[in-house]
PDB file of C-alpha atoms and ligand atoms in Angstrom:
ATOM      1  CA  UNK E 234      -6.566  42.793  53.533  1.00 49.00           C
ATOM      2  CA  UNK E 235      -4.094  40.423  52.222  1.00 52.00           C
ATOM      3  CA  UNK E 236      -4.478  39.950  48.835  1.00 58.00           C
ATOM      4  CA  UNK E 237      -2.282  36.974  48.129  1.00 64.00           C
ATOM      5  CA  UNK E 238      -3.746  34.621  49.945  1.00 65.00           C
ATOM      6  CA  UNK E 239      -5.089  31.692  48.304  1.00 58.00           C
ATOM      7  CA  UNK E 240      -9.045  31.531  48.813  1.00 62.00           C
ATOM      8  CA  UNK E 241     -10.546  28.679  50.427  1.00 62.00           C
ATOM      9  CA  UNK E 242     -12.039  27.247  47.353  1.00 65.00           C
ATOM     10  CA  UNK E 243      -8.510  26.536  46.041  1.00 70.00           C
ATOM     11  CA  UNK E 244      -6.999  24.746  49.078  1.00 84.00           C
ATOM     12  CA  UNK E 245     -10.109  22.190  48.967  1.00 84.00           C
ATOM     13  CA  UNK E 246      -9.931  21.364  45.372  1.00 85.00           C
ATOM     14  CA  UNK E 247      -5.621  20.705  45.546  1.00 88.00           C
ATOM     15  CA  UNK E 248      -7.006  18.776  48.758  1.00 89.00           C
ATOM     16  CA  UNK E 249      -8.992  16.377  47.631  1.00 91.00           C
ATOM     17  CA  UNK E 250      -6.975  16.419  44.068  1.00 92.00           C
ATOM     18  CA  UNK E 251      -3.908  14.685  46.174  1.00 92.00           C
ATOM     19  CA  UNK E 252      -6.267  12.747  47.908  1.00 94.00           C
ATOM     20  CA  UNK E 253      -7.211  11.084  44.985  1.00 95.00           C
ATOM     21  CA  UNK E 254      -3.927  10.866  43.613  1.00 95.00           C
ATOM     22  CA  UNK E 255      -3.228   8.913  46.816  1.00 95.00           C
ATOM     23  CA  UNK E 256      -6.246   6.556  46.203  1.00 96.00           C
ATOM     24  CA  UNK E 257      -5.143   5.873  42.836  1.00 96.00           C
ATOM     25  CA  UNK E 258      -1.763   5.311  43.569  1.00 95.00           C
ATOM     26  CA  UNK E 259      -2.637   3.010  46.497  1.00 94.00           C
ATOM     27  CA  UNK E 260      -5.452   1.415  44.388  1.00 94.00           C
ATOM     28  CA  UNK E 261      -2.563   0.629  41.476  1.00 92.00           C
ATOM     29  CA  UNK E 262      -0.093  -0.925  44.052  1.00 90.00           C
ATOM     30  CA  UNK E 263      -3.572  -3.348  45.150  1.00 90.00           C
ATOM     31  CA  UNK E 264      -3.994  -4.452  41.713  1.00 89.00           C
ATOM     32  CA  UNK E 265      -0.226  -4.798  41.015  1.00 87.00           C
ATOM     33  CA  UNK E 266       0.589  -6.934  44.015  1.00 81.00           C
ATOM     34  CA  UNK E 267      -0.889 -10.519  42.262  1.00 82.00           C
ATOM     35  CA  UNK E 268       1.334  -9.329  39.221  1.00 81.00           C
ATOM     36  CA  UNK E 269       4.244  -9.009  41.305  1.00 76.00           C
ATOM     37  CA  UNK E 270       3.617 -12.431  43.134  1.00 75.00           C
ATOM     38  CA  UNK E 271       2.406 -13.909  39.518  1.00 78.00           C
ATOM     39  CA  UNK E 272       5.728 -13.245  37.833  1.00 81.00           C
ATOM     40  CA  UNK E 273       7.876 -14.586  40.778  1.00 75.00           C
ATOM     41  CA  UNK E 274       8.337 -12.326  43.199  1.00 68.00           C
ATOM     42  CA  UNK E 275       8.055 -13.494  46.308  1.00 70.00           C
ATOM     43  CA  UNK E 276       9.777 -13.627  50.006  1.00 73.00           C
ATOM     44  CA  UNK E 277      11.937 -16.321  50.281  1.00 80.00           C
ATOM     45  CA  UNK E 278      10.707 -18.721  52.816  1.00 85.00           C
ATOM     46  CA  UNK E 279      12.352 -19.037  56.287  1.00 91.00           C
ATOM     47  CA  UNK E 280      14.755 -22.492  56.612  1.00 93.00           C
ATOM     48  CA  UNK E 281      13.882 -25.527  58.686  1.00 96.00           C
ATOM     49  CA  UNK E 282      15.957 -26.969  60.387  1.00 97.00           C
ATOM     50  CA  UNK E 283      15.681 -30.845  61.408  1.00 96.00           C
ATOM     51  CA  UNK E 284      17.538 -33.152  63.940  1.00 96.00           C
ATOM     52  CA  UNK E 285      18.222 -36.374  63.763  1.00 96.00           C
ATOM     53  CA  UNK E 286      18.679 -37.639  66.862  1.00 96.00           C
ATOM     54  CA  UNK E 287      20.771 -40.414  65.765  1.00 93.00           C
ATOM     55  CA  UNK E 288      24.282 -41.617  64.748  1.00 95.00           C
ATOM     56  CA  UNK E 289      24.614 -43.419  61.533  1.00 95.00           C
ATOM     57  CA  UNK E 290      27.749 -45.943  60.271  1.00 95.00           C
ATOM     58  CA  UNK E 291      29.336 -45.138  57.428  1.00 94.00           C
ATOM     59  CA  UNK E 292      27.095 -46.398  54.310  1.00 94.00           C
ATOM     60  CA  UNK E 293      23.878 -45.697  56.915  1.00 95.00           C
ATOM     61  CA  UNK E 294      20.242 -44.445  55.580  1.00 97.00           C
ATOM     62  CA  UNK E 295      17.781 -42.449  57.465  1.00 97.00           C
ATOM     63  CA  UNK E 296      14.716 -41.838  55.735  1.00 96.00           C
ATOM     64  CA  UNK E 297      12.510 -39.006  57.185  1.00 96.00           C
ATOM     65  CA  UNK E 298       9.474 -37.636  56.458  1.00 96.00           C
ATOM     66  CA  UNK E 299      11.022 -34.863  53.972  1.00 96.00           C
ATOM     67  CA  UNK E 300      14.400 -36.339  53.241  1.00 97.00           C
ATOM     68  CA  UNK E 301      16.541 -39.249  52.977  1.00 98.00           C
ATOM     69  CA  UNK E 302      20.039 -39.038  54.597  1.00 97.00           C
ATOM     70  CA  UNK E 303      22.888 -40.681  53.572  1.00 97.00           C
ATOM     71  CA  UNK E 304      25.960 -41.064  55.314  1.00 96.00           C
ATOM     72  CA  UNK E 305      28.411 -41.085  52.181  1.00 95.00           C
ATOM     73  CA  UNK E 306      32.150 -41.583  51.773  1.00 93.00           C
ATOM     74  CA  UNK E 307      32.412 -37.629  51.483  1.00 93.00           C
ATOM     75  CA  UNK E 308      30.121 -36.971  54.445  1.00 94.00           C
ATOM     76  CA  UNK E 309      26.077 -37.131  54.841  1.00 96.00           C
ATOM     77  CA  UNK E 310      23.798 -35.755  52.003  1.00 97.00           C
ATOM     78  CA  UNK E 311      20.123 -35.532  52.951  1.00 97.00           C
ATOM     79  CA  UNK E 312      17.993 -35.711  49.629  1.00 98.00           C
ATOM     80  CA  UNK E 313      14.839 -34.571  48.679  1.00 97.00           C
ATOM     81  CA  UNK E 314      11.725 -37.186  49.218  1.00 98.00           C
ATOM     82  CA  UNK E 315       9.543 -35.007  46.682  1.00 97.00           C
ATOM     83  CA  UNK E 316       9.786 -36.901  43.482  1.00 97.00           C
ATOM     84  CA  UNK E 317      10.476 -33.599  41.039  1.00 97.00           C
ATOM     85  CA  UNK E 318       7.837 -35.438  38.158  1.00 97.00           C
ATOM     86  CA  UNK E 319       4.845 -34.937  39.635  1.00 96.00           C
ATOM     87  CA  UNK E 320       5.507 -34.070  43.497  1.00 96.00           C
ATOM     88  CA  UNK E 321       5.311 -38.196  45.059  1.00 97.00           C
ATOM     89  CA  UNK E 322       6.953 -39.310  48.137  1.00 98.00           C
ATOM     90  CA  UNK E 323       9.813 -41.232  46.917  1.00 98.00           C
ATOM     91  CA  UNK E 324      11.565 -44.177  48.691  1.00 97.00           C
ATOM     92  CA  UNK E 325      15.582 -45.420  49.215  1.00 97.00           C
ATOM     93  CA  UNK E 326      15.258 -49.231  47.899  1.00 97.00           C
ATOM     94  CA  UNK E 327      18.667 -51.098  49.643  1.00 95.00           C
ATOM     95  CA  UNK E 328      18.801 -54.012  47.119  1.00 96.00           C
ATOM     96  CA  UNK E 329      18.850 -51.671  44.017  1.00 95.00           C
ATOM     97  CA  UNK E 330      21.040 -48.914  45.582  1.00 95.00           C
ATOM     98  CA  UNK E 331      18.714 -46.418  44.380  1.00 97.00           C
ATOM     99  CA  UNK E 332      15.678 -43.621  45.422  1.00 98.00           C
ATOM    100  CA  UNK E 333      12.941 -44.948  43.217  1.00 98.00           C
ATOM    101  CA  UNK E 334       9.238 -43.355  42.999  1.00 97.00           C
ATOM    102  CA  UNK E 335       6.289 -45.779  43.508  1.00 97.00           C
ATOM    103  CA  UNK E 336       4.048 -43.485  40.962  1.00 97.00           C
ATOM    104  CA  UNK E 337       5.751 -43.596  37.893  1.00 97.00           C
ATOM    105  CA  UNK E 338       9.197 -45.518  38.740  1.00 97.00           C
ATOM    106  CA  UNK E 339      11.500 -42.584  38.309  1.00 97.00           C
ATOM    107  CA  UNK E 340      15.034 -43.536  39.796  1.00 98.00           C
ATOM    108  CA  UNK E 341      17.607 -41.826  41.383  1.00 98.00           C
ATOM    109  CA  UNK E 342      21.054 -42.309  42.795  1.00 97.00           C
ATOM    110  CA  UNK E 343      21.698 -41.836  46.587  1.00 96.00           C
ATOM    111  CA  UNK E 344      23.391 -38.352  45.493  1.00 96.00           C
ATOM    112  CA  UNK E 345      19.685 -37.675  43.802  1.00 97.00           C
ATOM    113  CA  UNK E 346      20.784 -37.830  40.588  1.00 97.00           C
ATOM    114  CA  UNK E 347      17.995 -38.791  37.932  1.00 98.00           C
ATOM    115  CA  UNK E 348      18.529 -42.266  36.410  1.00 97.00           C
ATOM    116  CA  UNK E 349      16.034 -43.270  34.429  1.00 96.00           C
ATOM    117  CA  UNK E 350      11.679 -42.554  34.668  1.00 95.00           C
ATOM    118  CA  UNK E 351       9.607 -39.323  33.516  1.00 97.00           C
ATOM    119  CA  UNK E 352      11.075 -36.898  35.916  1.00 96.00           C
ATOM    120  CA  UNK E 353      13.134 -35.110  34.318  1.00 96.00           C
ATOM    121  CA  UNK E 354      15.270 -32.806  36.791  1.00 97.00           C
ATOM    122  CA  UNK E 355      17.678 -34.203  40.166  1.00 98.00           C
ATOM    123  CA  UNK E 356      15.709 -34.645  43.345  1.00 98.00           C
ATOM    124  CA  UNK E 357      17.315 -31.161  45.669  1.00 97.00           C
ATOM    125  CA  UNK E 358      20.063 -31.945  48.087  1.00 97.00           C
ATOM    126  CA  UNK E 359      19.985 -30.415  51.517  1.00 97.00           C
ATOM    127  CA  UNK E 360      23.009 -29.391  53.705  1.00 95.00           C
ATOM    128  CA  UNK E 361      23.963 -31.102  56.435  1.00 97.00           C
ATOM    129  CA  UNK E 362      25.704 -30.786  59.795  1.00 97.00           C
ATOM    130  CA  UNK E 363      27.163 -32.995  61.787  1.00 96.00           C
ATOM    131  CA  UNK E 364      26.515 -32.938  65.891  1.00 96.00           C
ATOM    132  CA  UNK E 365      28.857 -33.899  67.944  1.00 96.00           C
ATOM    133  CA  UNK E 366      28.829 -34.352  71.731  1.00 94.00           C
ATOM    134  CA  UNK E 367      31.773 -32.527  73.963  1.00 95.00           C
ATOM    135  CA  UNK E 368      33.996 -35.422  73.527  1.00 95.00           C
ATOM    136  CA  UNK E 369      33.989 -35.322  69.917  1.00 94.00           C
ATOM    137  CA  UNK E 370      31.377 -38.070  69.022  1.00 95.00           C
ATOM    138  CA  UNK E 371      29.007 -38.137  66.459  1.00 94.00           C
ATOM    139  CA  UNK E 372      25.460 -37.965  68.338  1.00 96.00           C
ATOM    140  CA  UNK E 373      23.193 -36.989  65.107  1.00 96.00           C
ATOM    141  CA  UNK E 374      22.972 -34.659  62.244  1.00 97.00           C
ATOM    142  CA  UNK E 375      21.407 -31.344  61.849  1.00 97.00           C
ATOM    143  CA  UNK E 376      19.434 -30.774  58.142  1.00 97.00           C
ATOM    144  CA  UNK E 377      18.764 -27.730  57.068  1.00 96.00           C
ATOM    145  CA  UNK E 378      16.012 -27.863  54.327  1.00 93.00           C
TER     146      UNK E 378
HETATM  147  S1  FES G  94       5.651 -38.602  40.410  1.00 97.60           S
HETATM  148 FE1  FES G  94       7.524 -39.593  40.543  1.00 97.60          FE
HETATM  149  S2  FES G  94       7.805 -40.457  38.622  1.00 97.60           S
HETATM  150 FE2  FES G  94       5.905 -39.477  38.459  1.00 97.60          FE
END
């Protein structure tokens, strides 16, 4: 008979100890997860990507539903519409030249620059691309927010 053979009674109880020590651990990463996601990490979100099916003269303003293009000396800019004070929709006004918010009057420059009002950080910028036809025309612009 072999005598160094572990008996039966041994193999079950390492068993179900690394069992357990796979609960647990699995059981720890479960209650770690909201930690993780509480102190910031997440997955970074996928990008949208918006057309404007329109051409715009120089000085031009398209205000969509998320941002408000420009078409600036340097090239378009689309800005942010979420007013960074307390999240409103903002709005371009013509006659002042600037992005004002109806809540609590925050202003901004076209370039979304914080003028004046409660909100205290710039209103995010969002790149823009141009689209052009085959012949080199402008035909609308792609943002990417
Ligand atoms: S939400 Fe825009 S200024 Fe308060």
């Amino acid at each position: 008979m072999d005598q160094t053979r572990p008996t039966p009674d041994i193999n079950r109880r390492q068993l179900l100890i690394s069992v357990t020590k796979g609960v647990l651990a699995v059981t720890a990463l479960a209650l770690l997860r909201p930690l993780f996601r509480f102190t910031g990490f997440t997955v970074k979100r996928k990008p949208r990507h918006i057309a404007v099916h329109k051409s715009l003269p120089p000085g031009g303003v398209y205000t969509g539903h998320d941002f408000i293009l420009f078409i600036l000396a340097r090239g378009p800019l689309a800005v942010s519409r979420i007013c960074t004070h307390l999240g409103c929709r903002v709005n371009y006004r013509k006659e002042l030249g600037l992005i004002e918010c109806p809540c609590h009057q925050s202003r901004f420059t076209r370039e979304g620059k914080r003028v004046a009002g409660p909100a205290k950080r710039n209103l995010p910028t969002y790149p823009v691309k141009i689209i052009k036809d085959n012949k080199g025309k402008v035909t609308g612009y792609m943002v990417t927010l």
